[in-house]
JSON list of C-alpha atoms in Angstrom, two decimals:
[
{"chain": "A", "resi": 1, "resn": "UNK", "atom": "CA", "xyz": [6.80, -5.26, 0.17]},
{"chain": "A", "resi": 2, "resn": "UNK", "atom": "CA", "xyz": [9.93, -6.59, -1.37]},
{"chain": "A", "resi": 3, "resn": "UNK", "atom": "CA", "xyz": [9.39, -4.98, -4.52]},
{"chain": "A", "resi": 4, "resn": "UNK", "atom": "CA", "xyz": [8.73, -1.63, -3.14]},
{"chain": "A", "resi": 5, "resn": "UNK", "atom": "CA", "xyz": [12.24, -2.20, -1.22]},
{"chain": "A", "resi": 6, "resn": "UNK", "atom": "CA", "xyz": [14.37, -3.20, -4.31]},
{"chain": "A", "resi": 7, "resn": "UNK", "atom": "CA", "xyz": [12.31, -0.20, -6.64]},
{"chain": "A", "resi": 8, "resn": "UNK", "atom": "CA", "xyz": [13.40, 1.64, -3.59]},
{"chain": "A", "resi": 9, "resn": "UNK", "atom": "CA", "xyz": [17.42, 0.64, -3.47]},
{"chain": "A", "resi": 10, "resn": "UNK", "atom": "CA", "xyz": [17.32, 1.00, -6.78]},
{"chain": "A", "resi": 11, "resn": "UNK", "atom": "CA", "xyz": [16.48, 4.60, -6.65]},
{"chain": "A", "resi": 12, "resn": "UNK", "atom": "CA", "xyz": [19.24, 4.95, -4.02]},
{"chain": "A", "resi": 13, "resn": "UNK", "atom": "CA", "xyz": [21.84, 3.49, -6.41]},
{"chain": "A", "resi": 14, "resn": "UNK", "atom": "CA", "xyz": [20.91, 5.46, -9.50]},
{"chain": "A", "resi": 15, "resn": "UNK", "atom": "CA", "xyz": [21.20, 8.50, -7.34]},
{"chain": "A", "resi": 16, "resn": "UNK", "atom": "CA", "xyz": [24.56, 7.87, -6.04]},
{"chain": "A", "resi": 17, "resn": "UNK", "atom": "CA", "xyz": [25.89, 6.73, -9.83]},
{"chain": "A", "resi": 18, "resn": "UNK", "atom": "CA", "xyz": [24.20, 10.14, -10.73]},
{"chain": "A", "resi": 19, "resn": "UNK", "atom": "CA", "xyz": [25.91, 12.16, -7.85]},
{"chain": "A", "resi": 20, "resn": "UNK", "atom": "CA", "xyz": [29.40, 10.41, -8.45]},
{"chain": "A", "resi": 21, "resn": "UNK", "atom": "CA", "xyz": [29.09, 10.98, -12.21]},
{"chain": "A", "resi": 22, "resn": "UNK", "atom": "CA", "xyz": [28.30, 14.71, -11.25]},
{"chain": "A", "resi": 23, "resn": "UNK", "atom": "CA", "xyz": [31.13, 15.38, -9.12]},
{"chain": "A", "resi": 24, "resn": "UNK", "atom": "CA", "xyz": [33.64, 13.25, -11.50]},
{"chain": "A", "resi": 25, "resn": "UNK", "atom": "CA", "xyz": [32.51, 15.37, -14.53]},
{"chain": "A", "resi": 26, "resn": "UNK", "atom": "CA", "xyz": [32.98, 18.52, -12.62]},
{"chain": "A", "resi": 27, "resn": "UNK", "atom": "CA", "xyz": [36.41, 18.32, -12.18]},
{"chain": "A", "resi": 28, "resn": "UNK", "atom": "CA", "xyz": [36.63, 17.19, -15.47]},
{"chain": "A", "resi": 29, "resn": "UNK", "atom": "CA", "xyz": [35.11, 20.63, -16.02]},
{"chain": "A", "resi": 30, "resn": "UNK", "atom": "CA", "xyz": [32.34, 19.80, -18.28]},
{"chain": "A", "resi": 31, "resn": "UNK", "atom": "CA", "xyz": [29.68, 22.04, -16.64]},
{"chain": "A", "resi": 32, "resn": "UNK", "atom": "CA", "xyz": [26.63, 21.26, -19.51]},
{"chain": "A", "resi": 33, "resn": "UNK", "atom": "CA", "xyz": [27.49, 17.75, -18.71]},
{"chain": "A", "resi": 34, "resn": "UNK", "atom": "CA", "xyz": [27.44, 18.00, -14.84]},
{"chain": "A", "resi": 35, "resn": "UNK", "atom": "CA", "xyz": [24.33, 20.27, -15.13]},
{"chain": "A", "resi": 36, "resn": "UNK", "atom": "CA", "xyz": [22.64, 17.01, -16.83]},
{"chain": "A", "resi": 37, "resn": "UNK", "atom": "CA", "xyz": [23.94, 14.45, -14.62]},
{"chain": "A", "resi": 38, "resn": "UNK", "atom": "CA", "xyz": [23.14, 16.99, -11.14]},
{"chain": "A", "resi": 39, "resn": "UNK", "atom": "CA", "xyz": [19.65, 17.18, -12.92]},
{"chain": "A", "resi": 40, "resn": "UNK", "atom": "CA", "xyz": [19.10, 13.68, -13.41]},
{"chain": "A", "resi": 41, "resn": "UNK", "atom": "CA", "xyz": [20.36, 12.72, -9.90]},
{"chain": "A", "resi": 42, "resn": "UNK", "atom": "CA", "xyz": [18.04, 15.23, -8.66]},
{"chain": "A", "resi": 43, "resn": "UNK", "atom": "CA", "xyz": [15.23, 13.31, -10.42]},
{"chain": "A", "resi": 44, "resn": "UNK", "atom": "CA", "xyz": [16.26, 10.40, -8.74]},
{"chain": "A", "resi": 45, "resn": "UNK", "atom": "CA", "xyz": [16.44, 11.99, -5.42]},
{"chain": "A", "resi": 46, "resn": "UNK", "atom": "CA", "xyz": [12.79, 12.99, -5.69]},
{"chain": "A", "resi": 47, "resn": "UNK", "atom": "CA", "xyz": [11.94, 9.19, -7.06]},
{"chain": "A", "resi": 48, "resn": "UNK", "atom": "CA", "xyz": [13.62, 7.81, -3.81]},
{"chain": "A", "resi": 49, "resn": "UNK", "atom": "CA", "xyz": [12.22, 9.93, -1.28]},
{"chain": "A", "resi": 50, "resn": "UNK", "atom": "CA", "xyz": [8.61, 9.37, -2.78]},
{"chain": "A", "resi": 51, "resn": "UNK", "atom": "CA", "xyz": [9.72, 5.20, -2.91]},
{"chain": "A", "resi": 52, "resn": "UNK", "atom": "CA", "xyz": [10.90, 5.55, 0.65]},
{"chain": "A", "resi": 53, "resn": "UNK", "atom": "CA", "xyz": [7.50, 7.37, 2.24]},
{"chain": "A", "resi": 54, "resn": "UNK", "atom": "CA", "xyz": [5.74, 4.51, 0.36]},
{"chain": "A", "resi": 55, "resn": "UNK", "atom": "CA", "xyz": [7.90, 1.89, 1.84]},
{"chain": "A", "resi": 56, "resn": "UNK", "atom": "CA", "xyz": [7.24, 3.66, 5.56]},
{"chain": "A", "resi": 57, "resn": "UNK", "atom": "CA", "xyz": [3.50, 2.66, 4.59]},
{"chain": "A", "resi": 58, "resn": "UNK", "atom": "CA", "xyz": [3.69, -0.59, 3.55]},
{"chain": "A", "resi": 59, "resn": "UNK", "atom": "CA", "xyz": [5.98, -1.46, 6.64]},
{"chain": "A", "resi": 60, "resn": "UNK", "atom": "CA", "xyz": [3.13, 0.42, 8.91]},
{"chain": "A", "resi": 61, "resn": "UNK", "atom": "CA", "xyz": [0.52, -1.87, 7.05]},
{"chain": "A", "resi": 62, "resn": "UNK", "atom": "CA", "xyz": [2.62, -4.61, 7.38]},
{"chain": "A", "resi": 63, "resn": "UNK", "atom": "CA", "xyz": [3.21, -4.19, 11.39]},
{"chain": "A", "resi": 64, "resn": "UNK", "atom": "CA", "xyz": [-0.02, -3.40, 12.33]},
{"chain": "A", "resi": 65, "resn": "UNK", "atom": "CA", "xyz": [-1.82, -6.34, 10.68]},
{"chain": "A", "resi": 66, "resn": "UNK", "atom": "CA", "xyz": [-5.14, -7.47, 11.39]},
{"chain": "A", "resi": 67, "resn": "UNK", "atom": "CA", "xyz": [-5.95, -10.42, 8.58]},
{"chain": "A", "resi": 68, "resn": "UNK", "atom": "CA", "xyz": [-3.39, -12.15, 6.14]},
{"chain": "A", "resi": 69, "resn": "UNK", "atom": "CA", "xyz": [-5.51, -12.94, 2.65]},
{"chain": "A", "resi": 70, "resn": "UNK", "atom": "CA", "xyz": [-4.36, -14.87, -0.75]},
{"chain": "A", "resi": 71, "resn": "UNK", "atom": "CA", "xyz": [-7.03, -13.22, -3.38]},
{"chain": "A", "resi": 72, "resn": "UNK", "atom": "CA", "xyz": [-8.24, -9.72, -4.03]},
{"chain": "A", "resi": 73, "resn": "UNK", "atom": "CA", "xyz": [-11.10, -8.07, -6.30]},
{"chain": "A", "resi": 74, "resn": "UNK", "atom": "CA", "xyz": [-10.81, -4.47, -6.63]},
{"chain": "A", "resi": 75, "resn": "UNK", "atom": "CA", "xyz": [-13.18, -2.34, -7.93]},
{"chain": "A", "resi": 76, "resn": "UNK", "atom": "CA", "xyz": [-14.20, 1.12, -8.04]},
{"chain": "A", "resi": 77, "resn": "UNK", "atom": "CA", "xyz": [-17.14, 3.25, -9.54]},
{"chain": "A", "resi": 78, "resn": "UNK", "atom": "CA", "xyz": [-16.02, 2.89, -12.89]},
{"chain": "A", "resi": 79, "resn": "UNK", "atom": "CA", "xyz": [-14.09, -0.60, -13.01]},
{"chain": "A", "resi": 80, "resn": "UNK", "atom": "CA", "xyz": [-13.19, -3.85, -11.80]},
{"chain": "A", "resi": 81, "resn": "UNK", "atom": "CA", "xyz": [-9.55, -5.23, -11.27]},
{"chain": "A", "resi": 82, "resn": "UNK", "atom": "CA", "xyz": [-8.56, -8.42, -10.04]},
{"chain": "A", "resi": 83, "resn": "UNK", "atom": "CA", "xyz": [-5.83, -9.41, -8.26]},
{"chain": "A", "resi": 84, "resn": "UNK", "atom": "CA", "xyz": [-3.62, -12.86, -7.11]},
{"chain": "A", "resi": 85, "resn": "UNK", "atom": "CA", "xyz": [-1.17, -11.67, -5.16]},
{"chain": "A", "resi": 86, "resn": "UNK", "atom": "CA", "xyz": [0.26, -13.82, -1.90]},
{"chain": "A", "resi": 87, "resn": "UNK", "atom": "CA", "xyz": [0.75, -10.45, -0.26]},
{"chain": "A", "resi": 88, "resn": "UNK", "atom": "CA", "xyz": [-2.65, -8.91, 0.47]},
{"chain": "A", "resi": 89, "resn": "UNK", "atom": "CA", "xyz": [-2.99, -7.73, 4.25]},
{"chain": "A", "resi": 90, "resn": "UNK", "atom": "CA", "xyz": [-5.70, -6.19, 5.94]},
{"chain": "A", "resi": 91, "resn": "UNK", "atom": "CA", "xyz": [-4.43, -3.53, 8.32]},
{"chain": "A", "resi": 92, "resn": "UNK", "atom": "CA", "xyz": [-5.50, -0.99, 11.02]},
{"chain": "A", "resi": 93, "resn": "UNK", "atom": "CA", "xyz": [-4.02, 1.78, 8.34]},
{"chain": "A", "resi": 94, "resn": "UNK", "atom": "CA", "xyz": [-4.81, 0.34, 5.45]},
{"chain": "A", "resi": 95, "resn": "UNK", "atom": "CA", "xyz": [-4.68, -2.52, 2.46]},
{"chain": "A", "resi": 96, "resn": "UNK", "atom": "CA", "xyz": [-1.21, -3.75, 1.23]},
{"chain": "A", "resi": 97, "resn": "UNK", "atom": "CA", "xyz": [-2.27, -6.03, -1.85]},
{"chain": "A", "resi": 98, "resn": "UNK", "atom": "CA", "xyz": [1.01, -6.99, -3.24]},
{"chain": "A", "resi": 99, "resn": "UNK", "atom": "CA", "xyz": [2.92, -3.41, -4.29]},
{"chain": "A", "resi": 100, "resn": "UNK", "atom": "CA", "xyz": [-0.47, -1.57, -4.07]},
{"chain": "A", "resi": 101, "resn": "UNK", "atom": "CA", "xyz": [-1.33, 0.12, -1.26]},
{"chain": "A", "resi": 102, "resn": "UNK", "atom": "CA", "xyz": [-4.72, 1.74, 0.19]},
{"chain": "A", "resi": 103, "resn": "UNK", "atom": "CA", "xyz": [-4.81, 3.74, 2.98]},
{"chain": "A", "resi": 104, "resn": "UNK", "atom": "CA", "xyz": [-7.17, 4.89, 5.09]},
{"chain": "A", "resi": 105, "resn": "UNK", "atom": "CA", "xyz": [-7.37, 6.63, 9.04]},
{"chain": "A", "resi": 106, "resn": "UNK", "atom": "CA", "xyz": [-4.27, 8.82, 8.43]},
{"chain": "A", "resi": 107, "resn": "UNK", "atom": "CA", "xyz": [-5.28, 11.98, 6.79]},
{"chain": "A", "resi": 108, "resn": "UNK", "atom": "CA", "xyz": [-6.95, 13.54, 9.58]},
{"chain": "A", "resi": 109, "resn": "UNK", "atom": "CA", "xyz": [-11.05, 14.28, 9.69]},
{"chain": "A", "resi": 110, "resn": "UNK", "atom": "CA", "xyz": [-11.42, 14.81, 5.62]},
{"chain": "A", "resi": 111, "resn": "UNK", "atom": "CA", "xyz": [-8.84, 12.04, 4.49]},
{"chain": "A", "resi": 112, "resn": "UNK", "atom": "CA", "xyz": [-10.02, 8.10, 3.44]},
{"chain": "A", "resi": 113, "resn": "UNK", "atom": "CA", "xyz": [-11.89, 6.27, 5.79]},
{"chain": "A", "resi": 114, "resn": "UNK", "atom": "CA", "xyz": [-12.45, 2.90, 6.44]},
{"chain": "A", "resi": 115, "resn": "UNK", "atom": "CA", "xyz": [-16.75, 3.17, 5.85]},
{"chain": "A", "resi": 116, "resn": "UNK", "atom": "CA", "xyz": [-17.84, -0.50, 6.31]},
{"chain": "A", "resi": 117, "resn": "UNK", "atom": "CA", "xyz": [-16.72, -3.79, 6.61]},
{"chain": "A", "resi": 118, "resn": "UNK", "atom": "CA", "xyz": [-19.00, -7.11, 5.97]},
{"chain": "A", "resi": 119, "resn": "UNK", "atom": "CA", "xyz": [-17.79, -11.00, 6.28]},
{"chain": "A", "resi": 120, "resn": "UNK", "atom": "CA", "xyz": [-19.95, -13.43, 4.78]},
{"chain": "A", "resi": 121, "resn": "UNK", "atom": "CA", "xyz": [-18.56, -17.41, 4.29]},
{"chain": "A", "resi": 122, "resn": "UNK", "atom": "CA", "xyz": [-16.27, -16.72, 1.57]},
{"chain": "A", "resi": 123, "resn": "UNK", "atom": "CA", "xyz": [-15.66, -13.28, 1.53]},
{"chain": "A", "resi": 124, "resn": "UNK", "atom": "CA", "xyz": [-15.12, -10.03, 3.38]},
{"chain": "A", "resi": 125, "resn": "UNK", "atom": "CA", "xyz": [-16.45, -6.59, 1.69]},
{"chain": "A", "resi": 126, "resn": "UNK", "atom": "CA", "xyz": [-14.33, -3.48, 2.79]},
{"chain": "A", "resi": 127, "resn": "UNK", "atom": "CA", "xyz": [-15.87, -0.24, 1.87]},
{"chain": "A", "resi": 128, "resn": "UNK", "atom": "CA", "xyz": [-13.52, 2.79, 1.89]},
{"chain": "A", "resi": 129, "resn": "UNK", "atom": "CA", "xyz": [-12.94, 6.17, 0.51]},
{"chain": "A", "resi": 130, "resn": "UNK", "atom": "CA", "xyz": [-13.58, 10.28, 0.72]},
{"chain": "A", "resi": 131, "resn": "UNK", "atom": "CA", "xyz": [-15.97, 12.70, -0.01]},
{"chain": "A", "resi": 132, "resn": "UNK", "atom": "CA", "xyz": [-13.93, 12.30, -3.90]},
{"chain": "A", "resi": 133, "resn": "UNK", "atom": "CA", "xyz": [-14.29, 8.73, -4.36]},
{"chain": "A", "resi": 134, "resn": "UNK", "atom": "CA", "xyz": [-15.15, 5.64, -2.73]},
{"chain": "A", "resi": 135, "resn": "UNK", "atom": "CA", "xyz": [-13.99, 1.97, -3.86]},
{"chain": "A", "resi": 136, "resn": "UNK", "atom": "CA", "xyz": [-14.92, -1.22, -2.74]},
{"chain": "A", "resi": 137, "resn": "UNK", "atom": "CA", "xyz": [-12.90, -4.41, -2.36]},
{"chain": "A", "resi": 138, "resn": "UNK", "atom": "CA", "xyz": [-13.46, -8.07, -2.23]},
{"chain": "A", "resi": 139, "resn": "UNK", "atom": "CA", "xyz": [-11.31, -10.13, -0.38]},
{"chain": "A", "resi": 140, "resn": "UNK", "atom": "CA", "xyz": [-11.63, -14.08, -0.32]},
{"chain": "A", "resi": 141, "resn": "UNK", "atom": "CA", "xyz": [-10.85, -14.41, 3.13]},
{"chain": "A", "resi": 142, "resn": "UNK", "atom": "CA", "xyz": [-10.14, -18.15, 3.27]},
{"chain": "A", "resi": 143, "resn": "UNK", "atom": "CA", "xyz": [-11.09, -18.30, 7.03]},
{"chain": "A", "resi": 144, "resn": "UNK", "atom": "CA", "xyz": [-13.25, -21.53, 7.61]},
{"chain": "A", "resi": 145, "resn": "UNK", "atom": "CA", "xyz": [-14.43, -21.30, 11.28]},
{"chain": "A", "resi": 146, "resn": "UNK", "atom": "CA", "xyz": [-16.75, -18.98, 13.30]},
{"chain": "A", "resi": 147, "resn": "UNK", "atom": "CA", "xyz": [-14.61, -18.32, 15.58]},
{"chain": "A", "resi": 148, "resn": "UNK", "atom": "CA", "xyz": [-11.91, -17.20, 13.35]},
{"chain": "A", "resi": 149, "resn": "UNK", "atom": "CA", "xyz": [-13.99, -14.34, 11.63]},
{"chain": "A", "resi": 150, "resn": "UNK", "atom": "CA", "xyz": [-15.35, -13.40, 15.17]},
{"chain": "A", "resi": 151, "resn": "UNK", "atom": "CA", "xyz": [-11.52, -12.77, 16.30]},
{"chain": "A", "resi": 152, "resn": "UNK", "atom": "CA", "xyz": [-11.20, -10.81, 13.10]},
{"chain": "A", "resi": 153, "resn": "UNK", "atom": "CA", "xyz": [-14.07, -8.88, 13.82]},
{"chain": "A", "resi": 154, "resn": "UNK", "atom": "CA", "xyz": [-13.48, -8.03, 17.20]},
{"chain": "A", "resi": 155, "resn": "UNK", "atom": "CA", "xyz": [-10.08, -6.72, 16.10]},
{"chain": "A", "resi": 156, "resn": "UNK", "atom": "CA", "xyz": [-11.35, -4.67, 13.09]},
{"chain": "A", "resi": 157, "resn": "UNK", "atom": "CA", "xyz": [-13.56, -3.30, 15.29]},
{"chain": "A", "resi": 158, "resn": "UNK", "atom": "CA", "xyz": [-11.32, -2.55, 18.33]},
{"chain": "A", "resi": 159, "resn": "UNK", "atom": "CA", "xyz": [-8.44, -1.31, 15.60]},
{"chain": "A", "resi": 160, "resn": "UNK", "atom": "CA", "xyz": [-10.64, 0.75, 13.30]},
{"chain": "A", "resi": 161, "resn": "UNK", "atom": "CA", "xyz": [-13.52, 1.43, 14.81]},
{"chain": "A", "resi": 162, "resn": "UNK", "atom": "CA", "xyz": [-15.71, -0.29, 12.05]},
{"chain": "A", "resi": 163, "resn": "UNK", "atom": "CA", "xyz": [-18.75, -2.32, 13.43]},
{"chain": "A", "resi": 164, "resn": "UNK", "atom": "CA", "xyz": [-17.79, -5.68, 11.33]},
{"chain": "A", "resi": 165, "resn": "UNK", "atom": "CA", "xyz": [-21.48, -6.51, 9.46]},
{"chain": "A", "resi": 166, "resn": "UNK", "atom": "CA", "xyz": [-21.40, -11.05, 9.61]},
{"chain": "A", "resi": 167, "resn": "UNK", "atom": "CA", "xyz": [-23.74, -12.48, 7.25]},
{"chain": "A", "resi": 168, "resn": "UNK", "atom": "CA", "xyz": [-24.11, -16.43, 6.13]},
{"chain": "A", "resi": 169, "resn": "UNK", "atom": "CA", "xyz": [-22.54, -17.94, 9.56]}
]
């Protein structure tokens, strides 16, 4: 999340140098040269209202939390990514691994859905996706009692709605 928040004041401060450059040239009157710098800032503008929504996310991930987990494995129908990132959260809206984020539940009746979850010992299978595309992700959950990954299934279950499918325990 803190590199979606500096990508995202650095945005802001681009677009103010842009704005301040814009209004400095025009009094300078240099319209060709304001028309550039208005048009850049404007780029900017769009780049840091599309950085903010996507901070809004990861801070909705972030708050409404459900499992904390160090290692990821991505894939999708046509490839596999891996991923060690500290950050990786498990949320009621979504996955937050790192600056990546994968949401689900908020699109209304057609958007992503959360489809199935399974824990075994070492890992925990999340299933999600649309009628477009599905992908699947492997999470080495690093929880070592029973009771643990019960809690964790009662409260994917109570936050998402997704029966929790326990294997190996």
């Amino acid at each position: 999340m803190k590199s979606i928040r500096k990508r995202r004041n650095g945005y802001a401060i681009l677009f103010t140098a842009g704005i301040c450059m814009a209004v400095w040239l025009s009094i300078s009157s240099m319209s060709e040269v304001v028309f550039v710098f208005g048009t850049i800032s404007f780029i900017f503008l769009l780049l840091l209202l599309r950085e903010s929504r996507y901070l809004y996310d990861a801070t909705l991930i972030w708050e409404n939390r459900i499992i904390v987990i160090p290692f990821a494995l991505i894939s999708t129908t046509s490839q596999q990514i891996k991923k060690d990132i500290e950050e990786n959260i498990v949320s009621t809206f979504g996955i937050l691994l790192g600056s990546e984020i994968y949401r689900w539940g908020l699109d209304g009746i057609y958007g992503v859905r959360l489809h199935t979850v399974q824990i075994n010992q070492e890992r925990m299978y999340l299933t999600f996706g649309d009628a477009a595309q599905t992908m699947k992700v492997e999470l080495l959950h690093g929880m070592t009692g029973k009771q643990a990954v019960m809690d964790a299934a009662q409260k994917l279950l109570h936050e998402t709605g997704v029966a929790v499918d326990i294997t190996g325990w």
